[in-house]
Amino acid sequence: MVSKVEPLRYGIVGCGIIAEVHAAEMVKISEAELIAVCDSKPDQAARFSAQYGAAAYSDLDQMLARTDIEAVCICTPSGLHVEQVIRAAKAGKHVLCEKPMAIEMKGMDRMVEACREAGVKLATIFPRRMSPQAQYAKQLIEQGALGRLSLCSAYVKIYRSQDYYDSAGWRGTWEMDGGGAMMNQGIHTVDLLQWLAGNVVSLQGKARNVLRDIEVEDTAITMLEYESGAMGVLEITTTAYKGKGMRIEIYGEKGSLIIEEEDIVQLEIEGQQVQLPVFPPFQVIPDGHREQIRDLCYAVREQREPVITGEEGRHSLEIILGTYASSRQQEEIRLKEYFAVR
């Protein structure tokens, strides 16, 4: 694909597993150029440098001081995002931040405000939204094809062993992971559900570690009430041995829509099965990341907002943090009122 814009020059912060996806996809597209990488472990940065031909740094401020870097991808553990995004914004860099953007709402607000004050773009990674099937479903619902929605639920049933949590000291901790099955693995589905079904106004949930020896939850269940009056349920766990992955079910007065992973497996409107279009091949990882990296390039050059702004990161975080609060307090949480005083 021939670029229609001047390449946006990127740096990557954090050289772990997800950074591999960012770097590998970045070098595939003509709209982006990988200039530098930074990791607190010099050997990690050196490995990326050798593989991708980017300058290596172990000091973030030194990398941010480079005037040829226009944007950075934040690929570090979640608990580090807030301060790193703010430092990048103050250095005049646009930011593409991995999920979750922050692990508390105050941090989220600080990031958004810092980028606004600096006049830089802030985008957050939610690659499931980028799939052709998700885009099709979004348009369908917005056009009212399902009618007034009644029941909108999501299920994330996957498996992570104790060895997975033990493999990195930050996993399964409040300080760096910010939560467990909901915050780390489930957030993509939480985001996609609320993006399709609309804003959640109140919830009641329980979250606990049932099987794993970790600080945070490995299982959570949440009852949702939407702004539209629809209701729904979230079931999220990392203890589902041979689990079926992600499933979203949306029901309305005119029809129903069911998504499993990236596929629409059921779409019925007014008693008729809808013939789906032929969707182009798409894998959430890496295709969604590549499209969001590319989108930020165009957003900067065309002086528009990214397709998924930093502010969009609030919605899923409110649902997750609201579930944790509801579980602790054993009561219903009305999100607007609860987070207005925090």
Coordinates of C-alpha atoms in Angstrom, one line a residue:
M1 CA 0.0 0.0 0.0
V2 CA 1.4 3.4 -1.0
S3 CA 1.3 5.9 1.8
K4 CA -0.8 9.0 1.2
V5 CA 0.8 10.8 4.1
E6 CA 4.3 11.5 5.3
P7 CA 5.4 8.6 7.6
L8 CA 4.9 9.3 11.3
R9 CA 8.1 8.6 13.2
Y10 CA 7.5 6.4 16.3
G11 CA 9.3 5.3 19.4
I12 CA 8.2 2.3 21.4
V13 CA 8.3 2.3 25.2
G14 CA 8.6 -1.2 26.7
C15 CA 10.1 -4.1 24.7
G16 CA 8.0 -7.0 25.9
I17 CA 5.5 -9.3 24.3
I18 CA 3.0 -6.8 23.1
A19 CA 5.7 -4.5 21.9
E20 CA 6.7 -7.2 19.4
V21 CA 3.3 -6.8 17.8
H22 CA 3.6 -3.1 17.6
A23 CA 7.1 -3.2 16.1
A24 CA 6.4 -6.0 13.6
E25 CA 3.3 -4.3 12.3
M26 CA 4.8 -0.8 12.3
V27 CA 7.6 -1.8 9.9
K28 CA 5.1 -3.3 7.5
I29 CA 3.3 -0.1 6.7
S30 CA 4.5 2.9 4.7
E31 CA 2.7 5.4 7.0
A32 CA 4.9 4.7 10.0
E33 CA 8.6 4.6 10.7
L34 CA 10.2 3.0 13.8
I35 CA 12.9 5.3 15.1
A36 CA 13.7 4.2 18.6
V37 CA 12.8 1.8 21.4
C38 CA 13.2 2.1 25.2
D39 CA 13.2 -0.5 27.9
S40 CA 14.5 -0.3 31.5
K41 CA 16.3 -3.5 30.7
P42 CA 19.1 -2.6 28.3
D43 CA 19.4 -6.1 26.8
Q44 CA 15.7 -6.0 25.9
A45 CA 16.1 -2.7 24.1
A46 CA 19.3 -3.9 22.4
R47 CA 17.4 -7.0 21.1
F48 CA 14.7 -4.8 19.5
S49 CA 17.3 -2.5 18.1
A50 CA 19.1 -5.3 16.4
Q51 CA 15.9 -6.7 15.0
Y52 CA 14.3 -3.6 13.8
G53 CA 17.1 -1.2 13.2
A54 CA 15.9 1.4 15.8
A55 CA 18.0 3.2 18.3
A56 CA 18.0 1.6 21.8
Y57 CA 17.5 3.5 25.1
S58 CA 17.1 2.5 28.7
D59 CA 16.2 6.1 29.8
L60 CA 12.8 7.2 28.6
D61 CA 13.5 10.9 28.9
Q62 CA 16.6 10.6 26.7
M63 CA 14.5 8.9 24.0
L64 CA 11.7 11.5 24.4
A65 CA 14.3 14.3 23.9
R66 CA 14.8 13.3 20.3
T67 CA 13.1 15.8 18.1
D68 CA 12.7 13.4 15.2
I69 CA 10.3 11.2 17.3
E70 CA 6.7 12.3 16.7
A71 CA 4.7 9.6 18.5
V72 CA 5.2 6.8 21.0
C73 CA 3.5 3.5 21.7
I74 CA 3.3 2.7 25.4
C75 CA 3.7 -1.0 25.8
T76 CA 4.7 -1.3 29.4
P77 CA 2.9 -2.9 32.4
S78 CA -0.4 -1.1 33.1
G79 CA 0.7 0.5 36.3
L80 CA 3.4 2.5 34.5
H81 CA 1.2 4.0 31.8
V82 CA 0.0 7.2 33.5
E83 CA 3.4 8.7 34.3
Q84 CA 4.9 7.6 30.9
V85 CA 2.0 9.0 28.9
I86 CA 2.3 12.3 30.8
R87 CA 6.0 12.5 30.2
A88 CA 5.5 11.8 26.5
A89 CA 2.8 14.5 26.3
K90 CA 5.1 17.0 28.0
A91 CA 7.8 16.2 25.4
G92 CA 5.3 16.9 22.6
K93 CA 4.8 13.4 21.5
H94 CA 1.5 11.9 20.3
V95 CA 0.6 8.7 22.2
L96 CA -0.8 5.3 21.4
C97 CA -1.3 3.5 24.7
E98 CA -2.0 -0.1 25.3
K99 CA -5.0 -1.2 27.3
P100 CA -5.9 -0.5 30.0
M101 CA -4.7 3.1 29.8
A102 CA -4.7 3.4 33.5
I103 CA -5.7 1.3 36.5
E104 CA -7.6 4.1 38.3
M105 CA -9.8 6.8 37.0
K106 CA -7.8 9.7 38.4
G107 CA -4.8 8.4 36.4
M108 CA -7.0 8.2 33.3
D109 CA -8.1 11.8 33.7
R110 CA -4.5 13.0 34.3
M111 CA -3.4 11.4 31.0
V112 CA -6.2 12.9 29.0
E113 CA -5.7 16.3 30.5
A114 CA -1.9 16.2 29.9
C115 CA -2.3 15.4 26.3
R116 CA -5.0 18.0 25.8
E117 CA -2.8 20.7 27.4
A118 CA 0.2 19.6 25.3
G119 CA -1.9 19.6 22.1
V120 CA -1.0 16.0 21.2
K121 CA -3.2 13.1 20.1
L122 CA -4.0 10.3 22.6
A123 CA -5.3 7.0 21.3
T124 CA -5.8 3.7 23.1
I125 CA -5.6 0.2 21.8
F126 CA -8.9 -1.7 21.4
P127 CA -8.2 -3.8 18.3
R128 CA -11.5 -5.7 18.4
R129 CA -13.3 -2.6 17.3
M130 CA -11.2 -2.5 14.1
S131 CA -12.5 -5.9 12.7
P132 CA -14.8 -5.7 9.7
Q133 CA -17.4 -7.8 11.6
A134 CA -17.4 -5.4 14.5
Q135 CA -17.7 -2.4 12.2
Y136 CA -20.6 -4.1 10.4
A137 CA -22.4 -4.9 13.7
K138 CA -21.9 -1.3 15.0
Q139 CA -23.4 0.2 11.9
L140 CA -26.3 -2.3 12.0
I141 CA -27.2 -1.4 15.6
E142 CA -26.8 2.3 15.0
Q143 CA -29.2 2.1 12.1
G144 CA -31.8 0.5 14.4
A145 CA -31.9 -2.8 12.6
L146 CA -32.3 -4.7 15.9
G147 CA -34.8 -2.2 17.3
R148 CA -34.7 -1.2 20.9
L149 CA -32.2 -3.3 22.7
S150 CA -33.2 -5.5 25.7
L151 CA -30.5 -7.9 26.7
C152 CA -26.8 -7.3 25.9
S153 CA -24.3 -9.6 27.5
A154 CA -20.7 -10.8 27.0
Y155 CA -18.7 -13.9 28.1
V156 CA -15.0 -14.4 28.3
K157 CA -14.1 -17.9 29.2
I158 CA -10.3 -18.5 28.8
Y159 CA -7.5 -20.3 30.6
R160 CA -4.4 -18.9 32.3
S161 CA -2.4 -21.3 34.5
Q162 CA -0.7 -20.4 37.7
D163 CA 2.6 -20.7 35.7
Y164 CA 1.4 -17.8 33.5
Y165 CA 0.9 -15.5 36.5
D166 CA 4.2 -16.6 38.1
S167 CA 6.1 -16.0 34.8
A168 CA 6.2 -12.2 35.4
G169 CA 6.2 -10.4 38.7
W170 CA 3.7 -7.7 37.7
R171 CA 1.0 -10.2 36.5
G172 CA -1.9 -10.7 38.9
T173 CA -1.0 -7.7 41.1
W174 CA -3.0 -4.6 41.9
E175 CA 0.0 -2.3 41.6
M176 CA 1.0 -3.2 38.0
D177 CA -1.8 -5.2 36.5
G178 CA -4.6 -3.2 38.1
G179 CA -6.8 -6.2 38.3
G180 CA -7.1 -9.7 36.9
A181 CA -9.4 -11.5 34.4
M182 CA -11.5 -8.3 33.8
M183 CA -8.7 -5.8 33.7
N184 CA -6.2 -7.7 31.7
Q185 CA -7.9 -10.3 29.5
G186 CA -11.6 -9.2 29.6
I187 CA -11.2 -5.5 28.9
H188 CA -11.3 -5.9 25.1
T189 CA -14.6 -7.6 25.3
V190 CA -16.0 -5.2 27.9
D191 CA -15.1 -2.3 25.6
L192 CA -16.6 -4.0 22.5
L193 CA -19.8 -4.8 24.3
Q194 CA -20.4 -1.2 25.6
W195 CA -19.3 0.2 22.2
L196 CA -22.0 -1.9 20.5
A197 CA -24.7 -1.7 23.1
G198 CA -24.2 1.8 24.6
N199 CA -23.3 3.4 27.9
V200 CA -23.7 1.5 31.1
V201 CA -25.2 3.5 33.9
S202 CA -25.2 1.1 36.8
L203 CA -24.0 -2.3 37.7
Q204 CA -23.7 -4.9 40.5
G205 CA -20.9 -7.4 40.5
K206 CA -18.7 -9.9 42.3
A207 CA -15.0 -10.4 41.6
R208 CA -12.6 -12.8 43.4
N209 CA -9.7 -15.2 42.9
V210 CA -11.3 -18.6 43.0
L211 CA -8.5 -20.9 41.8
R212 CA -5.3 -18.9 41.3
D213 CA -2.8 -17.7 43.9
I214 CA -2.9 -14.0 42.9
E215 CA -3.9 -10.7 44.5
V216 CA -6.6 -10.0 41.9
E217 CA -9.6 -11.8 40.5
D218 CA -9.5 -14.8 38.2
T219 CA -13.4 -14.8 38.0
A220 CA -16.0 -12.0 37.8
I221 CA -19.7 -11.7 37.2
T222 CA -21.5 -8.4 36.7
M223 CA -25.1 -7.4 36.1
L224 CA -25.4 -4.3 33.8
E225 CA -28.0 -1.7 33.3
Y226 CA -27.6 0.4 30.1
E227 CA -28.6 4.0 29.5
S228 CA -31.1 2.8 27.0
G229 CA -32.9 0.7 29.6
A230 CA -31.4 -2.6 28.3
M231 CA -29.9 -5.0 30.8
G232 CA -27.0 -7.5 30.5
V233 CA -24.4 -9.7 32.2
L234 CA -20.7 -10.0 32.1
E235 CA -19.1 -13.4 32.9
I236 CA -15.3 -13.3 32.7
T237 CA -12.8 -15.9 33.9
T238 CA -9.2 -17.1 33.3
T239 CA -10.0 -20.5 34.9
A240 CA -12.1 -22.0 32.1
Y241 CA -10.2 -25.1 31.1
K242 CA -10.8 -25.6 27.4
G243 CA -12.9 -22.5 27.5
K244 CA -14.7 -21.2 24.4
G245 CA -13.1 -17.7 24.4
M246 CA -15.2 -14.6 23.8
R247 CA -18.9 -14.4 23.0
I248 CA -21.2 -11.3 22.8
E249 CA -25.0 -11.6 22.6
I250 CA -27.2 -8.6 21.7
Y251 CA -31.0 -9.0 21.6
G252 CA -33.5 -6.3 20.5
E253 CA -37.2 -6.0 19.7
K254 CA -36.5 -6.8 16.0
G255 CA -33.7 -9.3 16.1
S256 CA -30.6 -10.8 17.6
L257 CA -26.8 -10.7 17.0
I258 CA -24.2 -13.1 18.3
I259 CA -20.5 -12.7 17.9
E260 CA -18.0 -15.4 18.8
E261 CA -14.4 -14.2 18.8
E262 CA -14.4 -12.2 15.5
D263 CA -17.2 -14.1 13.7
I264 CA -20.8 -13.1 13.6
V265 CA -22.4 -16.5 14.1
Q266 CA -26.0 -15.4 14.3
L267 CA -27.8 -12.4 12.8
E268 CA -31.6 -12.6 12.6
I269 CA -33.8 -9.6 11.9
E270 CA -37.6 -9.8 12.0
G271 CA -37.7 -13.6 11.7
Q272 CA -35.2 -13.8 8.8
Q273 CA -31.6 -15.0 8.9
V274 CA -29.5 -12.2 7.4
Q275 CA -27.1 -13.1 4.6
L276 CA -23.7 -11.7 5.8
P277 CA -21.3 -10.1 3.4
V278 CA -17.9 -11.7 2.8
F279 CA -15.6 -10.1 5.3
P280 CA -11.9 -9.7 4.5
P281 CA -9.6 -11.8 6.6
F282 CA -8.8 -10.2 10.0
Q283 CA -7.0 -11.3 13.1
V284 CA -7.3 -9.0 16.2
I285 CA -3.6 -9.5 16.8
P286 CA -1.9 -8.3 14.7
D287 CA -4.3 -6.7 12.2
G288 CA -6.1 -4.5 14.7
H289 CA -2.9 -3.1 16.1
R290 CA -1.6 -2.4 12.6
E291 CA -4.8 -0.5 11.7
Q292 CA -4.6 1.6 14.9
I293 CA -0.9 2.4 14.4
R294 CA -1.8 3.5 10.8
D295 CA -4.9 5.5 12.0
L296 CA -2.8 7.6 14.4
C297 CA -0.5 8.4 11.5
Y298 CA -3.5 9.8 9.5
A299 CA -5.0 11.5 12.6
V300 CA -1.8 13.5 13.1
R301 CA -1.3 14.4 9.5
E302 CA -4.9 15.2 8.8
Q303 CA -5.3 17.0 12.2
R304 CA -8.3 14.9 13.3
E305 CA -9.0 12.7 16.3
P306 CA -7.9 9.1 16.3
V307 CA -10.6 6.5 15.7
I308 CA -10.3 5.4 19.4
T309 CA -9.5 8.3 21.5
G310 CA -8.1 8.3 25.0
E311 CA -11.5 9.4 26.3
E312 CA -13.0 6.2 24.9
G313 CA -10.8 4.3 27.3
R314 CA -12.9 5.6 30.2
H315 CA -16.0 3.5 29.5
S316 CA -14.5 0.0 29.9
L317 CA -12.4 1.2 32.9
E318 CA -15.5 2.5 34.6
I319 CA -17.3 -0.9 34.2
I320 CA -14.3 -2.8 35.5
L321 CA -13.5 -0.5 38.4
G322 CA -17.2 -0.3 39.2
T323 CA -17.4 -4.1 39.4
Y324 CA -14.4 -4.1 41.8
A325 CA -16.1 -1.4 43.9
S326 CA -19.4 -3.2 43.9
S327 CA -17.8 -6.5 44.9
R328 CA -16.0 -4.8 47.8
Q329 CA -19.0 -2.8 49.0
Q330 CA -21.6 -5.5 48.1
E331 CA -23.9 -2.9 46.6
E332 CA -25.1 -1.5 43.3
I333 CA -22.8 1.1 41.8
R334 CA -24.2 4.0 39.7
L335 CA -21.2 4.8 37.6
K336 CA -21.7 8.6 37.0
E337 CA -22.3 9.4 40.6
Y338 CA -19.6 7.0 41.9
F339 CA -16.8 8.3 39.7
A340 CA -17.8 11.9 40.0
V341 CA -16.5 12.1 43.6
R342 CA -13.3 10.2 42.9

